[in-house]
mmCIF file of C-alpha atoms and ligand atoms in Angstrom:
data_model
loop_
_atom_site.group_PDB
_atom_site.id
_atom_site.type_symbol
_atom_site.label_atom_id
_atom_site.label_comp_id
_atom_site.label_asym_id
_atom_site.label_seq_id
_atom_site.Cartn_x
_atom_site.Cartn_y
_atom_site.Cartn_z
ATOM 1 C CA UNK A 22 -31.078 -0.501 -41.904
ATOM 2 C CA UNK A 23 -33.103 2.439 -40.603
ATOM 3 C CA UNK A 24 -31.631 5.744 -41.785
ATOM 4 C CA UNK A 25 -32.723 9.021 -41.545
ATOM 5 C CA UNK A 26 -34.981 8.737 -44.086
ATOM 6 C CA UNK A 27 -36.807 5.990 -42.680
ATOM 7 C CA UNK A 28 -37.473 8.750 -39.523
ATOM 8 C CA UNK A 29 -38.278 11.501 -42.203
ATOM 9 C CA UNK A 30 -40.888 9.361 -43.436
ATOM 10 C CA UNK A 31 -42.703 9.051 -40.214
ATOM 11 C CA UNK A 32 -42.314 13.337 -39.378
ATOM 12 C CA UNK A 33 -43.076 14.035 -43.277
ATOM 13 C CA UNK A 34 -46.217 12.522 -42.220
ATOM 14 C CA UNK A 35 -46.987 15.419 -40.029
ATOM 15 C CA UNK A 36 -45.210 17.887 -42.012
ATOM 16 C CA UNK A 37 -42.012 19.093 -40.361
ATOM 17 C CA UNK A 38 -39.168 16.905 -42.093
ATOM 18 C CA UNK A 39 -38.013 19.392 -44.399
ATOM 19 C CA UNK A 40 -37.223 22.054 -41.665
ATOM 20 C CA UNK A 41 -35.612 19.164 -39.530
ATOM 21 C CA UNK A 42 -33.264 17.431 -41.484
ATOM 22 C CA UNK A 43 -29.856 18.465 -42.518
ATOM 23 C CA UNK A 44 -29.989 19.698 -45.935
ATOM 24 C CA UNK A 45 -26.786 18.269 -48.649
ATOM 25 C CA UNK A 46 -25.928 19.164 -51.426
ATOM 26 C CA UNK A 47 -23.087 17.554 -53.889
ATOM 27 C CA UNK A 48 -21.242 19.834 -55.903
ATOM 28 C CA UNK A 49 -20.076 17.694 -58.636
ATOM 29 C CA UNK A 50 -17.790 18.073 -62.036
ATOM 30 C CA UNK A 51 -14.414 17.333 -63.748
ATOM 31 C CA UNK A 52 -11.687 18.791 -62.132
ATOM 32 C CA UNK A 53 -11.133 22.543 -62.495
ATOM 33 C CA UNK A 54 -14.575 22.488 -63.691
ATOM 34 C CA UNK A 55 -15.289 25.597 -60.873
ATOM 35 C CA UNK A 56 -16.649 24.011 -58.105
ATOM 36 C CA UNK A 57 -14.965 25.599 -55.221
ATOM 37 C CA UNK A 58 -15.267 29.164 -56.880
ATOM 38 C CA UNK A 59 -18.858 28.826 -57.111
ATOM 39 C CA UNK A 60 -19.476 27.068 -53.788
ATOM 40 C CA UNK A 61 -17.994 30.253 -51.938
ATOM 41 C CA UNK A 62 -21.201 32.281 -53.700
ATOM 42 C CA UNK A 63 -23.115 29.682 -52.724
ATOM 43 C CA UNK A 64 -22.040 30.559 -49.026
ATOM 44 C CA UNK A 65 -21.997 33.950 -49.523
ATOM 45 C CA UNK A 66 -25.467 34.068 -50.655
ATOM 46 C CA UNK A 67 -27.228 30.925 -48.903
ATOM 47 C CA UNK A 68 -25.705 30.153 -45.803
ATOM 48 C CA UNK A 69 -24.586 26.657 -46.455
ATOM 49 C CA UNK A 70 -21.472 25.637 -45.248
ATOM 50 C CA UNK A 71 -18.842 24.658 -47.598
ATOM 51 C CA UNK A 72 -16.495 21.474 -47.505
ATOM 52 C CA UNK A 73 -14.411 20.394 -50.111
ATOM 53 C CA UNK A 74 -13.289 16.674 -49.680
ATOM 54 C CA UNK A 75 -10.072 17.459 -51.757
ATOM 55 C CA UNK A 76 -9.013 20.134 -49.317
ATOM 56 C CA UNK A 77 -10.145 18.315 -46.048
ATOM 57 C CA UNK A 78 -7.643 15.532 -47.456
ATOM 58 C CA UNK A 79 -4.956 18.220 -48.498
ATOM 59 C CA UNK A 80 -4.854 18.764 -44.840
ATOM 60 C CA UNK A 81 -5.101 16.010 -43.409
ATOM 61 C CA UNK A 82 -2.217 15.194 -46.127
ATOM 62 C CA UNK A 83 -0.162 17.916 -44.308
ATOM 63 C CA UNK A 84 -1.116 17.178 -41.010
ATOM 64 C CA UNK A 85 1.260 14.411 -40.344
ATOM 65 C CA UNK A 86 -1.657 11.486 -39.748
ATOM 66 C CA UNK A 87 -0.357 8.256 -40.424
ATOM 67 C CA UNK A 88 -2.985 8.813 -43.359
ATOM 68 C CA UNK A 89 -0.801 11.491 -45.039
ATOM 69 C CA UNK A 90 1.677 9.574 -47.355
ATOM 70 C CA UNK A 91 -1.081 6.984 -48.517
ATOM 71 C CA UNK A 92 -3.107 10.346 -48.831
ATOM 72 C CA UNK A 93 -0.433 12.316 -51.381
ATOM 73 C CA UNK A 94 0.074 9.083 -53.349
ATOM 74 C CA UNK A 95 -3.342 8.913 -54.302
ATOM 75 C CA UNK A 96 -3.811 12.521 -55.063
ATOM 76 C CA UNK A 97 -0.359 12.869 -57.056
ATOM 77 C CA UNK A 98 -1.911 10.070 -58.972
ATOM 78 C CA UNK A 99 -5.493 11.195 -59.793
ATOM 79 C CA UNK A 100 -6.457 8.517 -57.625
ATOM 80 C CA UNK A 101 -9.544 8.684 -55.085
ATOM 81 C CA UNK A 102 -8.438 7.714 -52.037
ATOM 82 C CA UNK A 103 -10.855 5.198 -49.547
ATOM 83 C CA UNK A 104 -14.121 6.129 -48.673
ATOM 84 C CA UNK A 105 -12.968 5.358 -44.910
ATOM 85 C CA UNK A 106 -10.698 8.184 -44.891
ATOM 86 C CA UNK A 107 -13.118 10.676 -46.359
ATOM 87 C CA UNK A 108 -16.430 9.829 -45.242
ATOM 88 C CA UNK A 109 -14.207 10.045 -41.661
ATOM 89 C CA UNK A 110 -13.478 13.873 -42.364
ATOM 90 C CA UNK A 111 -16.175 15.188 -43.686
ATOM 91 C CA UNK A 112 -18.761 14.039 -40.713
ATOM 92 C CA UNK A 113 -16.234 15.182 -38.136
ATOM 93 C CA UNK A 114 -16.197 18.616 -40.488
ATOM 94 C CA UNK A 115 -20.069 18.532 -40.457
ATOM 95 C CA UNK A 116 -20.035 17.568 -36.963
ATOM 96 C CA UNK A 117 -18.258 20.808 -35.849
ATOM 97 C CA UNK A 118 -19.692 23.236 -38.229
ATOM 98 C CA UNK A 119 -23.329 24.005 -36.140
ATOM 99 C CA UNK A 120 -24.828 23.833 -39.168
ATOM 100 C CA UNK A 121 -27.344 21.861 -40.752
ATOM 101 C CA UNK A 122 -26.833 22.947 -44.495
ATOM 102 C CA UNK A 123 -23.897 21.356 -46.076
ATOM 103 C CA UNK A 124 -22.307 22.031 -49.833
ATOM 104 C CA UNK A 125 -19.939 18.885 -49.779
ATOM 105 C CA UNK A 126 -17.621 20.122 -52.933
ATOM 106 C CA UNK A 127 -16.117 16.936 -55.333
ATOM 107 C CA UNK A 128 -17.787 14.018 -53.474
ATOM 108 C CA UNK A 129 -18.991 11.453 -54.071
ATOM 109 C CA UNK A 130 -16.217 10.518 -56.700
ATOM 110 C CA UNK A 131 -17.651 6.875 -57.321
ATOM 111 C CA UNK A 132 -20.228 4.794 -56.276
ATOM 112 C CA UNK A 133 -18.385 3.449 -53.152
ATOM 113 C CA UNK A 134 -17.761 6.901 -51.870
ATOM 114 C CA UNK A 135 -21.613 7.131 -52.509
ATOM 115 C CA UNK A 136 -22.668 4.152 -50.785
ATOM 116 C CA UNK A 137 -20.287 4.906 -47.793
ATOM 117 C CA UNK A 138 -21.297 8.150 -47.055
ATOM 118 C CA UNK A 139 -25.417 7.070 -46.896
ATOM 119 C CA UNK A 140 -24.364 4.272 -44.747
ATOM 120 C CA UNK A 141 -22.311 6.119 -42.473
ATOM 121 C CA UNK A 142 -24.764 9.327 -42.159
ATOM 122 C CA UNK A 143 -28.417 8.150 -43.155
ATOM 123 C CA UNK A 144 -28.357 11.215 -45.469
ATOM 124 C CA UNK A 145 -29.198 11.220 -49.318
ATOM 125 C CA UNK A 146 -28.414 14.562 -50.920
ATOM 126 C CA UNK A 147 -31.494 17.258 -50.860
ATOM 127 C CA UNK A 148 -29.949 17.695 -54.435
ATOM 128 C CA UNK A 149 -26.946 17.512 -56.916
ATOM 129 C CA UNK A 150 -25.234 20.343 -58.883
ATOM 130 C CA UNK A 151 -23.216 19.030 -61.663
ATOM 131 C CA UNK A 152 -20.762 21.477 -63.621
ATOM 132 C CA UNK A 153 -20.657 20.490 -67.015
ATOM 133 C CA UNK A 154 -17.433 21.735 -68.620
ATOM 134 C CA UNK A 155 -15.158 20.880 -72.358
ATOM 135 C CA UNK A 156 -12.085 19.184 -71.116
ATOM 136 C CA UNK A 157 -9.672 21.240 -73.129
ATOM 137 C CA UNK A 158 -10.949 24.574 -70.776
ATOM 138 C CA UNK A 159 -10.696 22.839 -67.626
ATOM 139 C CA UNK A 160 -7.219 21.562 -68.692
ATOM 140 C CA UNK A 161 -7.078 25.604 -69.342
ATOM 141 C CA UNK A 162 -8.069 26.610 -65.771
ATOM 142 C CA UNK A 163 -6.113 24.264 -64.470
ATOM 143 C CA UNK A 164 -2.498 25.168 -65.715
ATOM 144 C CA UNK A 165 -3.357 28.565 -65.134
ATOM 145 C CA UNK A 166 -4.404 28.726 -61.502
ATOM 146 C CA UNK A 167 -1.714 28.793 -59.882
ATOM 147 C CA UNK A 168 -2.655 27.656 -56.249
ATOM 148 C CA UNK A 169 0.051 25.837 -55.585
ATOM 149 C CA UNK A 170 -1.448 22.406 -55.995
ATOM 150 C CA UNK A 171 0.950 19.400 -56.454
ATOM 151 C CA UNK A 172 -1.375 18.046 -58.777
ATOM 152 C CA UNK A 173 -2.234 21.180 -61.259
ATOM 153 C CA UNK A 174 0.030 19.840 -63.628
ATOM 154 C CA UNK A 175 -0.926 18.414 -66.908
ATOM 155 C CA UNK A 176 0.044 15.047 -66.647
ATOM 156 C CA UNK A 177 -2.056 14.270 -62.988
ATOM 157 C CA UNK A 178 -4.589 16.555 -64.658
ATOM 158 C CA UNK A 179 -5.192 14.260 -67.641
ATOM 159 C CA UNK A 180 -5.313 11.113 -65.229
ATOM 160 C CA UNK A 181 -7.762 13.072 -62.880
ATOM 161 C CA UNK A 182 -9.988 13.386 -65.900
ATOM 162 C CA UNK A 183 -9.334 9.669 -66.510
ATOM 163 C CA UNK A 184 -10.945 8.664 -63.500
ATOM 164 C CA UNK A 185 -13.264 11.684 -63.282
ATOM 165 C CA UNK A 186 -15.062 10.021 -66.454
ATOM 166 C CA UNK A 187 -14.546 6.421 -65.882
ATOM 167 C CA UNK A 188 -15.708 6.792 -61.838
ATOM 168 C CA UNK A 189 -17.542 9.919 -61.348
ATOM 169 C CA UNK A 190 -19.191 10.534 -64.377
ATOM 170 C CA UNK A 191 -21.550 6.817 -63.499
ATOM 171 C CA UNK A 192 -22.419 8.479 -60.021
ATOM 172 C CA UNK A 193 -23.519 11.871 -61.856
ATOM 173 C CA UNK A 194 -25.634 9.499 -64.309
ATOM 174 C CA UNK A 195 -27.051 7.526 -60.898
ATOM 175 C CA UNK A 196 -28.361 11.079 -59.631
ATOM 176 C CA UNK A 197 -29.671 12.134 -63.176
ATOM 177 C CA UNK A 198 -31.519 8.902 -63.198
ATOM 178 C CA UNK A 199 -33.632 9.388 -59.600
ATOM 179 C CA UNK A 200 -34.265 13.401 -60.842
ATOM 180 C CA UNK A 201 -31.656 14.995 -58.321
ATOM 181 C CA UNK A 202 -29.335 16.488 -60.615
ATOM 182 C CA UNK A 203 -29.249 20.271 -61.837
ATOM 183 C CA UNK A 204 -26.719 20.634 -64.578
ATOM 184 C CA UNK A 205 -25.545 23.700 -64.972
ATOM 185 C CA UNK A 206 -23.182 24.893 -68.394
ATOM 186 C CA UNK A 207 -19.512 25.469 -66.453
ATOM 187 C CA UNK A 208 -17.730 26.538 -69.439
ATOM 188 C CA UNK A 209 -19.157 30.126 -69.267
ATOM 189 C CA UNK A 210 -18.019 33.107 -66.787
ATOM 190 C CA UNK A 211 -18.049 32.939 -63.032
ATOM 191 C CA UNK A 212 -20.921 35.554 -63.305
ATOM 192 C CA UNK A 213 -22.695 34.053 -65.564
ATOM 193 C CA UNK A 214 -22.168 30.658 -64.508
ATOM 194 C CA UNK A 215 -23.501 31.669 -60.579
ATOM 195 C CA UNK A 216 -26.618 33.281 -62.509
ATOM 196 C CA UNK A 217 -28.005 29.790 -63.447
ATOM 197 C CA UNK A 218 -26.908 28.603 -59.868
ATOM 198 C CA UNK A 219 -28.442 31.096 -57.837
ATOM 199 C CA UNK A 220 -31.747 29.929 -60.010
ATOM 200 C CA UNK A 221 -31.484 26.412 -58.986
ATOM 201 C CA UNK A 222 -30.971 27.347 -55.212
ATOM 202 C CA UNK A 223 -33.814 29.629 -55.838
ATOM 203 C CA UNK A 224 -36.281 27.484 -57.385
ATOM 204 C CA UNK A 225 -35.837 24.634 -54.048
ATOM 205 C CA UNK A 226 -36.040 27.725 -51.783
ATOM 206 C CA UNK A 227 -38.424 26.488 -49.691
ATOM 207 C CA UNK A 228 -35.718 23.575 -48.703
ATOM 208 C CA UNK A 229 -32.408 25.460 -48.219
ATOM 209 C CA UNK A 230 -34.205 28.232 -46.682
ATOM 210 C CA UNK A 231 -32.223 29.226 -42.996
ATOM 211 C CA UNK A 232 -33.314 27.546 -40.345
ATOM 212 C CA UNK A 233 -34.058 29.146 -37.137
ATOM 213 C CA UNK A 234 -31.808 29.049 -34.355
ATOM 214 C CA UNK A 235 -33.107 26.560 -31.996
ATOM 215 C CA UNK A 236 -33.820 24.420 -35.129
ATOM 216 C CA UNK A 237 -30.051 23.984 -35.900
ATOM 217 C CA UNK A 238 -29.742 23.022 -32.380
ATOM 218 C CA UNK A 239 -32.513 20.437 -32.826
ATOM 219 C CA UNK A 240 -31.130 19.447 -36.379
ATOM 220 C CA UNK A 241 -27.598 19.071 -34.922
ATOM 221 C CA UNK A 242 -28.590 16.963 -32.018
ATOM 222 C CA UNK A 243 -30.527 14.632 -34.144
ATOM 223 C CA UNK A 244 -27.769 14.226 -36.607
ATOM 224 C CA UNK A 245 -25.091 13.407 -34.042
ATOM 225 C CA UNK A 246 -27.347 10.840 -31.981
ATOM 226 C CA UNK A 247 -28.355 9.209 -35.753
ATOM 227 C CA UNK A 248 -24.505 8.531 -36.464
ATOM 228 C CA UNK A 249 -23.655 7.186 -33.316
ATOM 229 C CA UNK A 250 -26.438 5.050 -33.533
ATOM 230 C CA UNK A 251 -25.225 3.862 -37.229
ATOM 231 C CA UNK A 252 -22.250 3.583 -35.793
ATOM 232 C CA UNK A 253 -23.288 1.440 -33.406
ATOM 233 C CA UNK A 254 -25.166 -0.627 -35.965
ATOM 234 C CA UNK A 255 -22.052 -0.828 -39.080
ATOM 235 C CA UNK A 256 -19.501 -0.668 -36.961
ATOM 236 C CA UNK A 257 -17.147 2.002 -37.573
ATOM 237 C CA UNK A 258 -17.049 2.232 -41.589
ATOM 238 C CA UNK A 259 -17.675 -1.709 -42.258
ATOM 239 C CA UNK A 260 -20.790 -3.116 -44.296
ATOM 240 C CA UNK A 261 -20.185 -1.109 -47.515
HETATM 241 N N1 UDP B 14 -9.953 13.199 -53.766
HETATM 242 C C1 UDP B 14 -10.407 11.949 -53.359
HETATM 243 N N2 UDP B 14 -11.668 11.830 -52.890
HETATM 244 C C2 UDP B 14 -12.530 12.872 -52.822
HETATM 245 C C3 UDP B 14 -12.073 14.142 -53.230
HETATM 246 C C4 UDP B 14 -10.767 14.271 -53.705
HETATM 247 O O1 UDP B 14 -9.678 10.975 -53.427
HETATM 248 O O2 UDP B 14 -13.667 12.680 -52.381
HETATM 249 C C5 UDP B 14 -8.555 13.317 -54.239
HETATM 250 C C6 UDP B 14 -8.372 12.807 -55.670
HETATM 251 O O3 UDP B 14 -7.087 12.256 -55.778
HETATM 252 C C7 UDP B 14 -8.488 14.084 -56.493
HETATM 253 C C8 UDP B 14 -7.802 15.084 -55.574
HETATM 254 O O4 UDP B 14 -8.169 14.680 -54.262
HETATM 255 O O5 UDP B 14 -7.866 13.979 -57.743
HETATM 256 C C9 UDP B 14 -8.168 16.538 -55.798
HETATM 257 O O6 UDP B 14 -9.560 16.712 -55.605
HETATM 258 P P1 UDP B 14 -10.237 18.162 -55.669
HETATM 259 O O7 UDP B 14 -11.713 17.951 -55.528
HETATM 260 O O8 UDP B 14 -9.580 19.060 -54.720
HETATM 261 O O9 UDP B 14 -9.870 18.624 -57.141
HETATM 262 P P2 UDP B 14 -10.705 19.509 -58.132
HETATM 263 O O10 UDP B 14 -11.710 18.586 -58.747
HETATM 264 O O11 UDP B 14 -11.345 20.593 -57.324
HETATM 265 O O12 UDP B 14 -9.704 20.035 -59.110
HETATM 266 MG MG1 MG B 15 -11.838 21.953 -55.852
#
């Protein structure tokens, strides 16, 4: 299948990929390991924008879709619901942002959320942040955030760690294993812990740097005609 790296290839050649592609990252780590506090830094100081597949499926949960109940099953479980359904939400979220530079927050949870969401885009992540964290203080900062989250209890918790090291931990390993992963100690301060993240951002500068306006629009335009030409190709989310 020809995917958007396949067209990178061909522009790299003369030097302008970088600029033109939409730039991912994957925020990665157990849960309450503080990827959604540190992602809204991450905004704050690089102009990404920020999507968290466990909200976008919190509200599509409460939206009424004929999604929702199969959607709060899995979550009240610790489960990860089907690629389908996410890989779904977060391109329409991408879609409508107008941005090209995306921090996608607690995706991909296994490999077939990885595979899906190449297939379905043509986009491999520019580069992966993994938050390591000790179970016993994310258990912590679980039970004692209090955001109203059906899961935050210990019980779900526990299984959410289940499958965070039996599913997600092998897709953190995968990125390790091609160089894309920047591990970053979790278990520290939200200050402290941003420190070593605003050194990773700033070390691959020169690939999240902002893009100019009309390159967005440029970006943006390519990106939409790419998926509805994958689209075309895999049908709607078959083939993985
Ligand atoms: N979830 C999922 N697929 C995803 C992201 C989340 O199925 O790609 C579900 C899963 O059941 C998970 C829950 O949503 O346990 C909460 O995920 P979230 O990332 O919000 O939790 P966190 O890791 O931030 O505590
Ligand atoms: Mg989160």
């Amino acid at each position: 299948m020809e995917t958007v790296v396949d067209a990178s290839t061909s522009e790299e050649a003369n030097g302008s990929a970088v600029e033109k592609k939409p730039i991912v990252v994957f925020v990665l780590g157990g849960p309450g390991s503080g990827k959604g506090t540190q992602c809204a830094y991450i905004v704050e100081h690089f102009g990404f924008s920020h999507f968290s597949a466990g909200d976008l499926l919190r509200a599509e949960m409460n939206s009424g879709s004929e999604n929702g109940l199969m959607i709060r099953s899995m979550i009240n479980e610790g489960k990860i619901v089907p690629s389908e359904v996410t890989v779904n939400l977060l391109q329409q979220a991408m879609e409508e942002s107008g941005n090209d530079k995306f921090l996608i927050d607690g995706f991909p949870r296994n490999e077939e959320n990885r595979a899906a969401f190449e297939a379905v885009t043509g986009i491999e992540p520019a580069f992966v942040l993994f938050f390591d964290c000790p179970k016993e203080e994310m258990e912590r900062r679980i039970l004692n955030r209090n955001q109203g989250r059906e899961d935050d209890n210990i019980e779900t918790a526990r299984k959410r760690f289940k499958v965070f090291l039996e599913s997600s931990l092998p897709v953190v390993e995968y990125y390790e294993s091609i160089g894309k992963l920047q591990k970053i100690d979790a278990a520290r301060p939200i200050e402290e812990v941003f420190e070593s993240v605003k050194t990773v951002f700033a070390s691959i500068n020169e690939k999240v740097k902002p893009h100019g306006r009309a390159e967005k629009k440029f970006t943006l335009l390519k990106l939409q005609l790419k998926w509805k030409m994958n689209l075309l190709r895999n049908g709607v989310c078959k083939g993985y």
